[in-house]
mmCIF file of C-alpha atoms in Angstrom:
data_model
loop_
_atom_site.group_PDB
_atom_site.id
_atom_site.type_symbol
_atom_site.label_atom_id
_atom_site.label_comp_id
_atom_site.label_asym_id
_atom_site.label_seq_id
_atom_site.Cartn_x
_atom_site.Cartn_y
_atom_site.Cartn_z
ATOM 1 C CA UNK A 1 1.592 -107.652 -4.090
ATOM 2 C CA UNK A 2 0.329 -107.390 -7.514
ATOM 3 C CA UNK A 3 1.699 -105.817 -10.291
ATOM 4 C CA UNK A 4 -0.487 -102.532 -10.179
ATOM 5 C CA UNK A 5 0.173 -101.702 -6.474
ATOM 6 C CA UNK A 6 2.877 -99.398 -6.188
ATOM 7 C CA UNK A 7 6.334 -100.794 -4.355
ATOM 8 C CA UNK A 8 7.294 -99.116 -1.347
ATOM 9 C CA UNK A 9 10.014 -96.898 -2.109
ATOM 10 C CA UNK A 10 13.912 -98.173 -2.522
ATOM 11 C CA UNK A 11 16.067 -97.143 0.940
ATOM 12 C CA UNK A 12 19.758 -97.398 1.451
ATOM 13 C CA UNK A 13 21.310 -97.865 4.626
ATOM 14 C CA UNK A 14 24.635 -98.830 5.958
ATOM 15 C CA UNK A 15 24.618 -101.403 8.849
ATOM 16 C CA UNK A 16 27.402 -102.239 11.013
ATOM 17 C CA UNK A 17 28.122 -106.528 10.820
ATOM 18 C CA UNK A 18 31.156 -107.186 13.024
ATOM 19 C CA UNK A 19 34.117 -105.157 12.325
ATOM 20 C CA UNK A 20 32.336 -103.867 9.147
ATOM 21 C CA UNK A 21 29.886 -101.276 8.136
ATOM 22 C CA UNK A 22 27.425 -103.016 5.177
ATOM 23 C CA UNK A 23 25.528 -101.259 2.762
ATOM 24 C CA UNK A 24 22.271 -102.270 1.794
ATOM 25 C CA UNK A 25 19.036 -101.261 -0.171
ATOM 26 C CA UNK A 26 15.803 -102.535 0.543
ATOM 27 C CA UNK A 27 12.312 -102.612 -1.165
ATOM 28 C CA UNK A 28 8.847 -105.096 -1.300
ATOM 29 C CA UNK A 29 7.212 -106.898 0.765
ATOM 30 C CA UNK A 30 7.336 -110.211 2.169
ATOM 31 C CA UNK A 31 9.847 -113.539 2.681
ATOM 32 C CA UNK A 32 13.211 -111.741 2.833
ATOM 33 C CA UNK A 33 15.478 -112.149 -0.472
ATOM 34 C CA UNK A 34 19.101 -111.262 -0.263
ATOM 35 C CA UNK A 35 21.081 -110.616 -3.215
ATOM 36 C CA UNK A 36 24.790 -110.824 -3.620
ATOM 37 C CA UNK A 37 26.638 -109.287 -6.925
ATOM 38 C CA UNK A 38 29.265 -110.857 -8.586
ATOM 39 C CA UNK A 39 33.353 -109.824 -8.299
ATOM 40 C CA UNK A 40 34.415 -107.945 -11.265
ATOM 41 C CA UNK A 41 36.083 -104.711 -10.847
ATOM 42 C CA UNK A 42 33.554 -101.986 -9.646
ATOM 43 C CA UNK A 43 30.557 -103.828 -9.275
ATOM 44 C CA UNK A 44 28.221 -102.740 -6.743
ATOM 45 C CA UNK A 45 24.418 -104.281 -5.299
ATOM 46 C CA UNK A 46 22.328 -102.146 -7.450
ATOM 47 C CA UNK A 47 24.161 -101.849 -10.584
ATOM 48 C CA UNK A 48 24.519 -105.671 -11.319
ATOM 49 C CA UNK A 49 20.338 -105.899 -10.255
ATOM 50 C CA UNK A 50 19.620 -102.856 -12.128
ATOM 51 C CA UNK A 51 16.982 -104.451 -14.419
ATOM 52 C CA UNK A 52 15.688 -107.344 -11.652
ATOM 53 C CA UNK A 53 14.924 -105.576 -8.253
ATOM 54 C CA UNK A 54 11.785 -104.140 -8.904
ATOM 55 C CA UNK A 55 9.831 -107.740 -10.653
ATOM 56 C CA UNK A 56 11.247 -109.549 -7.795
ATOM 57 C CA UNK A 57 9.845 -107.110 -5.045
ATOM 58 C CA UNK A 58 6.667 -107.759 -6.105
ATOM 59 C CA UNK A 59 6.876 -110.538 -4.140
ATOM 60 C CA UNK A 60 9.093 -110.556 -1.733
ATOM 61 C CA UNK A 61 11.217 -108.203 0.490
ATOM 62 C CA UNK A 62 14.705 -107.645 -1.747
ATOM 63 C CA UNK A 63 17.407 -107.050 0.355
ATOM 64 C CA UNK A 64 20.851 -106.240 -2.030
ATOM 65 C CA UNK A 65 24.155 -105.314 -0.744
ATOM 66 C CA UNK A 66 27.458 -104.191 -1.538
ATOM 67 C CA UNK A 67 29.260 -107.079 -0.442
ATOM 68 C CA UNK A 68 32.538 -106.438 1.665
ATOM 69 C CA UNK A 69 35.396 -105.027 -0.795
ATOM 70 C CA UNK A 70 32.914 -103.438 -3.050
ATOM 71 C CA UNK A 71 30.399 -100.579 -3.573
ATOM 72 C CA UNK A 72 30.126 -98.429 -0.043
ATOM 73 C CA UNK A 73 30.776 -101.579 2.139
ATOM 74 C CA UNK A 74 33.638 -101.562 4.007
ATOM 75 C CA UNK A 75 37.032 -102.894 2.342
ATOM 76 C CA UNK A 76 39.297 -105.808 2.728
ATOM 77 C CA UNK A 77 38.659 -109.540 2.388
ATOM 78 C CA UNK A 78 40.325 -112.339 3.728
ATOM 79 C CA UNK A 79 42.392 -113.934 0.803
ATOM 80 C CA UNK A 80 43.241 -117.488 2.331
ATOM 81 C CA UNK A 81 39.231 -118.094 2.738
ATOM 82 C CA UNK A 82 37.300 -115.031 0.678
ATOM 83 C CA UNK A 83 34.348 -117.508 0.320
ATOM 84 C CA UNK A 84 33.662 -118.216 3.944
ATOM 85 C CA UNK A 85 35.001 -114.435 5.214
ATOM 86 C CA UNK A 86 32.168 -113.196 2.920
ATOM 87 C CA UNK A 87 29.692 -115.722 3.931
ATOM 88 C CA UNK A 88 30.118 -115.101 7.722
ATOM 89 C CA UNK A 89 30.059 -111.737 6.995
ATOM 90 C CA UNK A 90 26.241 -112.074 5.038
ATOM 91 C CA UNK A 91 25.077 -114.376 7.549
ATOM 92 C CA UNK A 92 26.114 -111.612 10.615
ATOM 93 C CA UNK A 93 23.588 -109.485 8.181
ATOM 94 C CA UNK A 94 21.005 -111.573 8.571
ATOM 95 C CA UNK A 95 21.213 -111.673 12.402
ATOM 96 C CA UNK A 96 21.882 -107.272 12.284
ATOM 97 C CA UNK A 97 18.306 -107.635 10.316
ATOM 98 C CA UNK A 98 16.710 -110.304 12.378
ATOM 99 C CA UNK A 99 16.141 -112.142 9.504
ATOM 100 C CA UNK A 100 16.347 -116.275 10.615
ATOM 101 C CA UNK A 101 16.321 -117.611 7.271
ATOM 102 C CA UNK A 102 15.980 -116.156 3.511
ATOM 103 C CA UNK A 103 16.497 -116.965 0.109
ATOM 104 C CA UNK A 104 19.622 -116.164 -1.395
ATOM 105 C CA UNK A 105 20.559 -115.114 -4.776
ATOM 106 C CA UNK A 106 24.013 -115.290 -6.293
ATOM 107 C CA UNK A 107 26.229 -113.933 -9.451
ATOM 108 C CA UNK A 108 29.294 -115.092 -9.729
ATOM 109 C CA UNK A 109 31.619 -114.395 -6.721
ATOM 110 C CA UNK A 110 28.308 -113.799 -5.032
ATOM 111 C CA UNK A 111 26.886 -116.915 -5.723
ATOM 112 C CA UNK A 112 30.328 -118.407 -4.437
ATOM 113 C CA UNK A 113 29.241 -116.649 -1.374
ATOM 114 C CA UNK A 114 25.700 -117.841 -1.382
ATOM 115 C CA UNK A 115 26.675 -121.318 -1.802
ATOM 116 C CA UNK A 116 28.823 -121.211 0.776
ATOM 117 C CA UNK A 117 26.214 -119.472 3.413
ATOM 118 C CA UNK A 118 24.233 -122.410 2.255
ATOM 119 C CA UNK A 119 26.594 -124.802 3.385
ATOM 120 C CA UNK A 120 27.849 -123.421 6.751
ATOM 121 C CA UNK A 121 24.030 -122.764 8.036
ATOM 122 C CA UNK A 122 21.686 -124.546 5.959
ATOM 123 C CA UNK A 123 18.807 -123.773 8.218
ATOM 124 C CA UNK A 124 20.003 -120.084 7.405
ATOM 125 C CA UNK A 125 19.150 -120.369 3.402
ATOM 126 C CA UNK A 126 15.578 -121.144 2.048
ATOM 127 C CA UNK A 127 16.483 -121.484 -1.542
ATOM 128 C CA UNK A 128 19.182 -120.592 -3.781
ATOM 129 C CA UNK A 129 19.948 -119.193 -7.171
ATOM 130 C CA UNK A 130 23.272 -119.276 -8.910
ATOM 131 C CA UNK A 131 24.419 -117.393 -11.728
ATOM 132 C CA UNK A 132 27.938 -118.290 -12.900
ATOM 133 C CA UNK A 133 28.955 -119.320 -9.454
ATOM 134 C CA UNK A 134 32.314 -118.931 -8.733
ATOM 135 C CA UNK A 135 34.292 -121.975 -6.800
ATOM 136 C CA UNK A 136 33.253 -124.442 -9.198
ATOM 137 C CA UNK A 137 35.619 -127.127 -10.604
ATOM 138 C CA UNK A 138 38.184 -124.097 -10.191
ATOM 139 C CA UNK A 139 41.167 -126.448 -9.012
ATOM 140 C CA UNK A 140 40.089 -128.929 -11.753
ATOM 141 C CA UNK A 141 41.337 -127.009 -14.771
ATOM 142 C CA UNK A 142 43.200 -123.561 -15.414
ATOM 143 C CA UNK A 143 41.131 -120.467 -15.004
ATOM 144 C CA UNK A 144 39.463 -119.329 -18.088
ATOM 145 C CA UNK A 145 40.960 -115.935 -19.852
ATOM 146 C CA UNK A 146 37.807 -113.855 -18.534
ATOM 147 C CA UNK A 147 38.780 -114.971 -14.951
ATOM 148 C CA UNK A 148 42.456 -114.294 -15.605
ATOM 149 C CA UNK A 149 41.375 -110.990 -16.146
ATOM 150 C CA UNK A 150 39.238 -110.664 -14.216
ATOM 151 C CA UNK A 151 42.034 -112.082 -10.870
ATOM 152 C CA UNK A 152 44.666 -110.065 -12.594
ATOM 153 C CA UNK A 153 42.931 -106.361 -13.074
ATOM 154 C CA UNK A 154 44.440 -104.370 -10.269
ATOM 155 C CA UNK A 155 48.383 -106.104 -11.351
ATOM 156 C CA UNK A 156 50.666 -104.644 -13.752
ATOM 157 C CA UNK A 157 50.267 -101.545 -15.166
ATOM 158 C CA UNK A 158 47.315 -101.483 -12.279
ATOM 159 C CA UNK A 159 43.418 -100.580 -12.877
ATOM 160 C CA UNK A 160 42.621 -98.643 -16.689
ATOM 161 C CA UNK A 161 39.739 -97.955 -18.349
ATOM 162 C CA UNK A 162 40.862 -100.188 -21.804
ATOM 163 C CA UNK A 163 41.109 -103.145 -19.367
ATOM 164 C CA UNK A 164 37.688 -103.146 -17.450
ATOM 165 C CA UNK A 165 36.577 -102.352 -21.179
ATOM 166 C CA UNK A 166 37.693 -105.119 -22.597
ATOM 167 C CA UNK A 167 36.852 -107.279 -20.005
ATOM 168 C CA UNK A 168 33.222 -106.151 -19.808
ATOM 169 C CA UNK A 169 32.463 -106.021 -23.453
ATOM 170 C CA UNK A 170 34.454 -108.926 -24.798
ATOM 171 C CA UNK A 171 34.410 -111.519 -21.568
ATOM 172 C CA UNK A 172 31.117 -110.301 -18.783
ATOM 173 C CA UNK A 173 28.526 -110.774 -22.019
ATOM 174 C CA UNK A 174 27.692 -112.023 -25.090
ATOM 175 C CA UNK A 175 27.424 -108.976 -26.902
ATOM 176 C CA UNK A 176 29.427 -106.032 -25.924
ATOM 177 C CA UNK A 177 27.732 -103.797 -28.160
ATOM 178 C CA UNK A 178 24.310 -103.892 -25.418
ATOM 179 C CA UNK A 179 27.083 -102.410 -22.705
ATOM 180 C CA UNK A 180 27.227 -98.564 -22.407
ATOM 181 C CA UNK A 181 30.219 -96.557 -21.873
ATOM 182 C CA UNK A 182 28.211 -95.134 -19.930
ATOM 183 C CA UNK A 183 28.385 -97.780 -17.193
ATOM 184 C CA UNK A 184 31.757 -98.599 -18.382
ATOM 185 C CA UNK A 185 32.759 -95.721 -17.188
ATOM 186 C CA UNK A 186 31.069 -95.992 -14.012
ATOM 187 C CA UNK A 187 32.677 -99.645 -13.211
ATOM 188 C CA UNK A 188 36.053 -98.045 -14.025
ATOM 189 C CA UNK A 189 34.911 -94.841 -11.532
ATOM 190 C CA UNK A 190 34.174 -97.327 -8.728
ATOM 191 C CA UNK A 191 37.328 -99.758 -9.559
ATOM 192 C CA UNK A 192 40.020 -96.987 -8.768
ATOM 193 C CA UNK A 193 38.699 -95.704 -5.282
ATOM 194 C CA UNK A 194 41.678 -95.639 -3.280
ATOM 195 C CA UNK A 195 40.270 -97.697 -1.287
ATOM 196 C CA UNK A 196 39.591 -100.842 -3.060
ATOM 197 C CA UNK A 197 43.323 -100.000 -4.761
ATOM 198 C CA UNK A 198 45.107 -100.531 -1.102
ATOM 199 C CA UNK A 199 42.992 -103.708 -0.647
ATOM 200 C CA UNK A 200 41.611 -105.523 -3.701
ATOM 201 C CA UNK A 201 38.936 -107.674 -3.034
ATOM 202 C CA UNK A 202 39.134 -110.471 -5.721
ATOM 203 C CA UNK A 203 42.527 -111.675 -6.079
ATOM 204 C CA UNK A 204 44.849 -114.969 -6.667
ATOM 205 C CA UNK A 205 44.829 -116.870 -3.099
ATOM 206 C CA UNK A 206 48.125 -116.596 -0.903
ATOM 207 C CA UNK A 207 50.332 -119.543 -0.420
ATOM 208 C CA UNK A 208 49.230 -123.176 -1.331
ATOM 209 C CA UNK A 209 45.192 -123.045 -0.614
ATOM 210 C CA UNK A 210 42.993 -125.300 0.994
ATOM 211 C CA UNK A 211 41.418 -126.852 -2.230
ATOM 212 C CA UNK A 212 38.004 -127.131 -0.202
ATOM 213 C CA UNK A 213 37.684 -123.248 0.342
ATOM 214 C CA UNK A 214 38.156 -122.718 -3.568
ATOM 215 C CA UNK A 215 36.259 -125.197 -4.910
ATOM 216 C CA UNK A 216 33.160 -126.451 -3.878
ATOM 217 C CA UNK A 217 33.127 -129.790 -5.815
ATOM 218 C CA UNK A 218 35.890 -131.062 -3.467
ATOM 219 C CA UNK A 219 34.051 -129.962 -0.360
ATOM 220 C CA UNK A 220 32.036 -133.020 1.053
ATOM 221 C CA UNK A 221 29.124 -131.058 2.150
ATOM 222 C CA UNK A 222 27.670 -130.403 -1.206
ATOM 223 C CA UNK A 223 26.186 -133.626 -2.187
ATOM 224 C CA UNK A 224 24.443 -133.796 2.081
ATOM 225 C CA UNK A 225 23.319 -130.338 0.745
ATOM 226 C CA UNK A 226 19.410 -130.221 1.072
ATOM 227 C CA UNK A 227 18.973 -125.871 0.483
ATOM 228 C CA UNK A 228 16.408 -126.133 -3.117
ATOM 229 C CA UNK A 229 18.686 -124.668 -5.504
ATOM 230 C CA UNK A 230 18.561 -123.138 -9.302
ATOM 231 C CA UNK A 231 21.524 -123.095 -11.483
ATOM 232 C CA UNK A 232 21.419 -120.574 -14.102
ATOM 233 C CA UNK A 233 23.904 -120.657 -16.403
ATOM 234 C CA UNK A 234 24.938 -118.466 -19.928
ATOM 235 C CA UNK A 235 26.154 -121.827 -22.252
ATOM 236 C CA UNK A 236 28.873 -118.826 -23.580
ATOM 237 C CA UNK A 237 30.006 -117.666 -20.734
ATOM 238 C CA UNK A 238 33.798 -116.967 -20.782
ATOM 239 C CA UNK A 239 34.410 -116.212 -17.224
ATOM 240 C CA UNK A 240 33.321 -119.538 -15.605
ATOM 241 C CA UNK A 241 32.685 -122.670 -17.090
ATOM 242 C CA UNK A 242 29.469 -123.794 -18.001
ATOM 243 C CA UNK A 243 30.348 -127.381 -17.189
ATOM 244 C CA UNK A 244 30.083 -125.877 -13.667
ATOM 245 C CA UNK A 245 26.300 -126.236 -14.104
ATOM 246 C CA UNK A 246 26.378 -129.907 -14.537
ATOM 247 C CA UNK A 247 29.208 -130.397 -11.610
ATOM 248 C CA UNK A 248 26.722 -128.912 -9.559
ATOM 249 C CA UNK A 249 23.112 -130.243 -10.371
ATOM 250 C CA UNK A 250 24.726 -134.157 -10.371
ATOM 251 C CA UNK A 251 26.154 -133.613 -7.199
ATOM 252 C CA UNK A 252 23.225 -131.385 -4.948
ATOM 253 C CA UNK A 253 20.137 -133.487 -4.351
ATOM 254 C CA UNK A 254 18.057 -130.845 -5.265
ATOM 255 C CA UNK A 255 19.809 -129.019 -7.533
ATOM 256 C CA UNK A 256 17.893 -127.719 -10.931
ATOM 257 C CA UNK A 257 20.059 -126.663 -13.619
ATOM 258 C CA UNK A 258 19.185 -124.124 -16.686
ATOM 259 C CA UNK A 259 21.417 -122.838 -19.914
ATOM 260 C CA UNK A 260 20.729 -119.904 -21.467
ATOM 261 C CA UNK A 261 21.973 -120.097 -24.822
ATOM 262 C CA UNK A 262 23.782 -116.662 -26.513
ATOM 263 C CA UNK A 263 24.218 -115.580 -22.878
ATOM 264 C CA UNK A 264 27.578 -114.532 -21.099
ATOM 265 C CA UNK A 265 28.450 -114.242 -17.637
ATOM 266 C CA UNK A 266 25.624 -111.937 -16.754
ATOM 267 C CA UNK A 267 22.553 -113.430 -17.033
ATOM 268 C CA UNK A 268 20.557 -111.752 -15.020
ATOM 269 C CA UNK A 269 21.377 -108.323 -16.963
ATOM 270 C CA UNK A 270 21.404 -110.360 -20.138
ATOM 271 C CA UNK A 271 18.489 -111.990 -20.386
ATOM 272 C CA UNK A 272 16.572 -110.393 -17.506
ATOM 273 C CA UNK A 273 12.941 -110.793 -18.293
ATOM 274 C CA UNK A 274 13.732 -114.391 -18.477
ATOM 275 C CA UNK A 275 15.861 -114.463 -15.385
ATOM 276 C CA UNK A 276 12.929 -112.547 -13.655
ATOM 277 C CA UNK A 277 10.121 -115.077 -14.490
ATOM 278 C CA UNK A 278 12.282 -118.534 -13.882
ATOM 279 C CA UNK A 279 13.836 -117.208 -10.333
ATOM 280 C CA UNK A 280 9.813 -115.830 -9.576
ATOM 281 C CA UNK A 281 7.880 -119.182 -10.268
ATOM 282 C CA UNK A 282 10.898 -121.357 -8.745
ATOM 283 C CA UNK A 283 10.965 -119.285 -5.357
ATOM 284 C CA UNK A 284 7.621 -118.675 -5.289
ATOM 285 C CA UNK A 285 7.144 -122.992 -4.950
ATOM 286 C CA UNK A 286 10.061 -122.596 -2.611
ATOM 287 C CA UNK A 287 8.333 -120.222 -0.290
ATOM 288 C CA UNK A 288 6.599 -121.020 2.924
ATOM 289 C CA UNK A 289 2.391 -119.758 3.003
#
């Protein structure tokens, strides 16, 4: 498609995976290209790809979801394993859509997801991009502050608007000053349905955890990992590590790895034109004719 045609029209849906009812929006044309948002509190499919979906439908069919716990997608996820429980969950998409293998992008806790997809069913996942993933080096060092409050948002004094706030403006980006109340406000909106109160979806694991399920740098699988992958990275990001980059491209044999500098946690929102034109040209060489 190029970049005169219009795209067909954005749909929303809700499609029943298992024991859970899935929320999706779909536009383009072409290889199908899921994309999973990241964990903070009220994020949603289309709010953290507000400024991506439409470049990246112009060549190929964008599928994004509310992953389980968040958006209009049913709530709960399983604490002891929230990596694979979202995974099986994305992949059961996949088979809903008849969809035998697509690309996969990631941010954050969805690229923890992603990764993990990836590693499960590698015939599953043509390509992946990671921004930020979560699950990296985590049991190597003690979570950053970001993640602390990002784990810790729905404890305490329990969900307020000064928290998510702070933690979007001073922690999610380099500079806070680009955020809007506007879509502070609706992160805070979405972070209080009573809902996602009663069941939280990102939260400290139960009990002593499998290191494996938490971090993927102790989970043998990754370096046998073939899936082409991109690592994109903001070098300031406070929420996970950018060492995580590194961890990963030296360990996947086909791993790529690229640092945005000034950048925070959100890269894709961030530096979006950029994001847009390095996840195009490396999917597009990634795509099957």
């Amino acid at each position: 498609m190029n970049n005169k045609e219009p795209l067909p029209a954005l749909t929303s849906r809700t499609v029943q995976v298992g024991r859970r009812q899935i929320f999706i929006s779909e536009t383009g044309v072409g290889h199908p290209l899921l994309m999973l948002h990241g964990g903070g509190a009220g994020a949603s499919g289309l709010s953290n790809y507000s400024r991506n979906i439409e470049s990246l439908a112009r060549q190929f069919r964008v599928i994004v979801v509310d992953m389980p716990g968040y958006g209009r997608s049913t709530k709960g996820v399983d604490r002891k394993d929230p990596f694979g429980d979202l995974a099986e969950t994305m992949l059961g998409l996949l088979d809903t859509l008849n969809i035998s293998s697509a690309h996969v992008v990631g941010n954050s806790l969805g690229g923890a997801c992603a990764l993990r997809m990836a590693l499960d069913a590698p015939g599953r996942v043509s390509a992946l991009v990671l921004m930020g993933p979560g699950g990296v080096n985590t049991t190597r060092s003690l979570p950053t502050p970001g993640l602390k409050l990002l784990l810790d948002y729905y404890n305490g004094e329990g969900p307020t608007l000064a928290k998510i706030t702070r933690f979007i403006r001073d922690y999610l980006v380099y500079d806070g000053s680009q955020v809007s109340d506007e879509m502070i406000r609706e992160r805070f909106e979405a972070s209080i349905d009573p809902q996602v109160i009663a069941a939280p979806p990102l939260r400290r694991p139960t009990g002593i955890p499998r290191f494996s399920r938490w971090d993927f740098t102790r989970d043998s699988r990754l370096k046998h990992c073939q899936v082409p992958t991109l690592v994109l990275w903001g070098a300031d990001d406070k929420v996970n590590r950018p060492s995580g980059g590194e961890a990963l491209r030296s360990r996947m044999p086909d791993c790529n790895l690229y640092l945005f500098s000034r950048t925070g946690h959100w890269v894709q929102w961030e530096r979006a034109d950029e994001f847009n034109s390095v996840t195009l040209a490396f999917l597009a060489s990634r795509t099957a004719r």
